[in-house]
C-alpha cells in the first residue's frame, strides 16, 4: 500500500503516536496484563473496598477478572 502522506508528515505522526503511547487504547492481548496490573494496585484495591467493604478482596478481584474474560 502506498503511503499517501509526505515523508515529513509521516514522521510527525509517528512521533505523536510515541508521545501519547501511555494513553493509547490497549492492543490485542494487552488487556489481561492491564487488568492484573490494576488489581495489584493498592489504591485501586482501596477504592473497590469502599464500594463493597463487606466483600473479601479475593472475591472482588475474581469478579473483576470474570468481567474481563473474553475481552481482547
Short mmCIF file of N, CA and C in Angstrom, two decimals:
data_model
loop_
_atom_site.label_atom_id
_atom_site.label_comp_id
_atom_site.label_asym_id
_atom_site.label_seq_id
_atom_site.Cartn_x
_atom_site.Cartn_y
_atom_site.Cartn_z
N UNK A 1 0.84 -1.17 0.00
CA UNK A 1 0.00 0.00 0.00
C UNK A 1 0.88 1.24 0.00
N UNK A 2 0.58 2.18 -0.83
CA UNK A 2 1.36 3.39 -0.96
C UNK A 2 1.02 4.37 0.15
N UNK A 3 2.04 4.99 0.75
CA UNK A 3 1.83 5.98 1.79
C UNK A 3 1.34 7.27 1.14
N UNK A 4 0.19 7.76 1.53
CA UNK A 4 -0.40 8.94 0.92
C UNK A 4 0.10 10.25 1.53
N UNK A 5 0.80 10.18 2.64
CA UNK A 5 1.31 11.38 3.30
C UNK A 5 2.74 11.66 2.87
N UNK A 6 3.11 12.93 2.80
CA UNK A 6 4.51 13.24 2.51
C UNK A 6 5.38 12.72 3.65
N UNK A 7 6.65 12.37 3.39
CA UNK A 7 7.52 11.81 4.43
C UNK A 7 7.61 12.66 5.68
N UNK A 8 7.67 13.97 5.55
CA UNK A 8 7.77 14.82 6.74
C UNK A 8 6.52 14.71 7.60
N UNK A 9 5.37 14.62 6.99
CA UNK A 9 4.11 14.50 7.72
C UNK A 9 4.03 13.14 8.41
N UNK A 10 4.53 12.11 7.77
CA UNK A 10 4.53 10.77 8.35
C UNK A 10 5.38 10.74 9.62
N UNK A 11 6.54 11.37 9.60
CA UNK A 11 7.42 11.41 10.78
C UNK A 11 6.76 12.15 11.93
N UNK A 12 6.05 13.22 11.63
CA UNK A 12 5.35 13.97 12.68
C UNK A 12 4.29 13.09 13.31
N UNK A 13 3.54 12.36 12.51
CA UNK A 13 2.50 11.50 13.05
C UNK A 13 3.09 10.38 13.89
N UNK A 14 4.20 9.80 13.46
CA UNK A 14 4.83 8.73 14.23
C UNK A 14 5.29 9.25 15.58
N UNK A 15 5.86 10.43 15.64
CA UNK A 15 6.31 10.98 16.92
C UNK A 15 5.12 11.29 17.81
N UNK A 16 3.98 11.67 17.22
CA UNK A 16 2.78 11.92 18.02
C UNK A 16 2.29 10.62 18.65
N UNK A 17 2.37 9.51 17.91
CA UNK A 17 1.94 8.23 18.47
C UNK A 17 2.83 7.87 19.66
N UNK A 18 4.11 8.09 19.56
CA UNK A 18 5.01 7.80 20.67
C UNK A 18 4.72 8.71 21.86
N UNK A 19 4.38 9.96 21.58
CA UNK A 19 4.11 10.93 22.64
C UNK A 19 2.90 10.52 23.48
N UNK A 20 1.90 9.94 22.83
CA UNK A 20 0.66 9.58 23.51
C UNK A 20 0.54 8.07 23.74
N UNK A 21 1.64 7.37 23.74
CA UNK A 21 1.64 5.92 23.89
C UNK A 21 1.04 5.48 25.22
N UNK A 22 1.22 6.28 26.27
CA UNK A 22 0.70 5.90 27.59
C UNK A 22 -0.82 5.93 27.67
N UNK A 23 -1.47 6.70 26.80
CA UNK A 23 -2.93 6.81 26.88
C UNK A 23 -3.63 6.21 25.67
N UNK A 24 -2.90 5.43 24.89
CA UNK A 24 -3.50 4.79 23.72
C UNK A 24 -4.37 3.61 24.15
N UNK A 25 -5.30 3.20 23.32
CA UNK A 25 -6.09 2.01 23.65
C UNK A 25 -5.19 0.77 23.72
N UNK A 26 -5.59 -0.20 24.49
CA UNK A 26 -4.82 -1.42 24.60
C UNK A 26 -4.89 -2.21 23.30
N UNK A 27 -3.78 -2.81 22.94
CA UNK A 27 -3.74 -3.66 21.76
C UNK A 27 -4.22 -5.05 22.11
N UNK A 28 -4.32 -5.87 21.08
CA UNK A 28 -4.77 -7.24 21.27
C UNK A 28 -3.81 -7.99 22.19
N UNK A 29 -4.33 -8.62 23.20
CA UNK A 29 -3.51 -9.39 24.12
C UNK A 29 -2.94 -8.59 25.29
N UNK A 30 -3.21 -7.29 25.36
CA UNK A 30 -2.67 -6.46 26.45
C UNK A 30 -3.66 -6.26 27.59
N UNK A 31 -4.90 -6.64 27.38
CA UNK A 31 -5.94 -6.37 28.37
C UNK A 31 -5.71 -7.17 29.66
N UNK A 32 -5.38 -8.44 29.53
CA UNK A 32 -5.20 -9.27 30.72
C UNK A 32 -4.10 -8.72 31.62
N UNK A 33 -2.99 -8.33 31.02
CA UNK A 33 -1.88 -7.76 31.79
C UNK A 33 -2.31 -6.45 32.46
N UNK A 34 -3.08 -5.65 31.76
CA UNK A 34 -3.55 -4.37 32.31
C UNK A 34 -4.48 -4.59 33.50
N UNK A 35 -5.37 -5.56 33.39
CA UNK A 35 -6.29 -5.86 34.49
C UNK A 35 -5.52 -6.37 35.70
N UNK A 36 -4.56 -7.25 35.48
CA UNK A 36 -3.75 -7.77 36.59
C UNK A 36 -2.95 -6.66 37.26
N UNK A 37 -2.44 -5.75 36.45
CA UNK A 37 -1.69 -4.61 36.99
C UNK A 37 -2.61 -3.73 37.84
N UNK A 38 -3.82 -3.53 37.36
CA UNK A 38 -4.79 -2.72 38.10
C UNK A 38 -5.18 -3.39 39.41
N UNK A 39 -5.38 -4.70 39.38
CA UNK A 39 -5.76 -5.41 40.60
C UNK A 39 -4.62 -5.44 41.62
N UNK A 40 -3.39 -5.33 41.16
CA UNK A 40 -2.24 -5.30 42.06
C UNK A 40 -2.00 -3.92 42.66
N UNK A 41 -2.68 -2.91 42.11
CA UNK A 41 -2.51 -1.54 42.58
C UNK A 41 -3.22 -1.34 43.91
N UNK A 42 -2.52 -0.83 44.88
CA UNK A 42 -3.04 -0.68 46.23
C UNK A 42 -4.20 0.33 46.29
N UNK A 43 -4.05 1.43 45.59
CA UNK A 43 -5.10 2.46 45.61
C UNK A 43 -6.39 1.96 44.95
N UNK A 44 -6.25 1.20 43.87
CA UNK A 44 -7.43 0.64 43.21
C UNK A 44 -8.15 -0.32 44.15
N UNK A 45 -7.39 -1.13 44.89
CA UNK A 45 -7.99 -2.06 45.85
C UNK A 45 -8.75 -1.31 46.94
N UNK A 46 -8.18 -0.22 47.41
CA UNK A 46 -8.86 0.58 48.44
C UNK A 46 -10.15 1.18 47.90
N UNK A 47 -10.11 1.63 46.67
CA UNK A 47 -11.29 2.21 46.05
C UNK A 47 -12.40 1.15 45.93
N UNK A 48 -12.04 -0.05 45.48
CA UNK A 48 -13.03 -1.12 45.38
C UNK A 48 -13.59 -1.48 46.75
N UNK A 49 -12.74 -1.49 47.74
CA UNK A 49 -13.18 -1.82 49.10
C UNK A 49 -14.19 -0.80 49.60
N UNK A 50 -14.04 0.45 49.16
CA UNK A 50 -15.00 1.49 49.54
C UNK A 50 -16.40 1.23 48.99
N UNK A 51 -16.48 0.58 47.83
CA UNK A 51 -17.78 0.28 47.23
C UNK A 51 -18.44 -0.93 47.87
N UNK A 52 -17.66 -1.94 48.16
CA UNK A 52 -18.21 -3.17 48.75
C UNK A 52 -17.31 -3.61 49.91
N UNK A 53 -17.40 -2.91 51.05
CA UNK A 53 -16.49 -3.20 52.17
C UNK A 53 -16.70 -4.58 52.79
N UNK A 54 -17.87 -5.16 52.61
CA UNK A 54 -18.19 -6.45 53.19
C UNK A 54 -17.63 -7.62 52.38
N UNK A 55 -17.21 -7.37 51.13
CA UNK A 55 -16.74 -8.44 50.26
C UNK A 55 -15.23 -8.64 50.42
N UNK A 56 -14.79 -9.89 50.58
CA UNK A 56 -13.34 -10.14 50.69
C UNK A 56 -12.61 -9.74 49.40
N UNK A 57 -11.36 -9.34 49.55
CA UNK A 57 -10.55 -8.89 48.41
C UNK A 57 -10.42 -9.91 47.31
N UNK A 58 -10.25 -11.17 47.66
CA UNK A 58 -10.09 -12.20 46.63
C UNK A 58 -11.35 -12.33 45.77
N UNK A 59 -12.52 -12.08 46.42
CA UNK A 59 -13.77 -12.18 45.68
C UNK A 59 -13.95 -10.96 44.76
N UNK A 60 -13.62 -9.78 45.26
CA UNK A 60 -13.68 -8.56 44.42
C UNK A 60 -12.79 -8.72 43.20
N UNK A 61 -11.56 -9.18 43.42
CA UNK A 61 -10.62 -9.36 42.30
C UNK A 61 -11.13 -10.41 41.33
N UNK A 62 -11.71 -11.47 41.86
CA UNK A 62 -12.25 -12.52 41.00
C UNK A 62 -13.40 -12.02 40.13
N UNK A 63 -14.24 -11.18 40.69
CA UNK A 63 -15.35 -10.62 39.91
C UNK A 63 -14.85 -9.68 38.81
N UNK A 64 -13.81 -8.91 39.12
CA UNK A 64 -13.23 -8.02 38.10
C UNK A 64 -12.62 -8.87 36.98
N UNK A 65 -11.88 -9.92 37.35
CA UNK A 65 -11.30 -10.80 36.32
C UNK A 65 -12.40 -11.45 35.47
N UNK A 66 -13.48 -11.87 36.13
CA UNK A 66 -14.59 -12.50 35.42
C UNK A 66 -15.24 -11.52 34.44
N UNK A 67 -15.31 -10.25 34.81
CA UNK A 67 -15.91 -9.25 33.93
C UNK A 67 -15.11 -9.06 32.65
N UNK A 68 -13.80 -9.36 32.69
CA UNK A 68 -12.95 -9.16 31.53
C UNK A 68 -12.60 -10.45 30.79
N UNK A 69 -13.22 -11.56 31.15
CA UNK A 69 -12.99 -12.81 30.43
C UNK A 69 -13.48 -12.64 29.00
N UNK A 70 -12.65 -12.99 28.05
CA UNK A 70 -13.03 -12.89 26.65
C UNK A 70 -12.77 -11.55 26.02
N UNK A 71 -12.31 -10.56 26.81
CA UNK A 71 -12.01 -9.25 26.24
C UNK A 71 -10.59 -9.29 25.69
N UNK A 72 -10.44 -8.95 24.44
CA UNK A 72 -9.13 -8.92 23.82
C UNK A 72 -8.74 -7.51 23.52
#
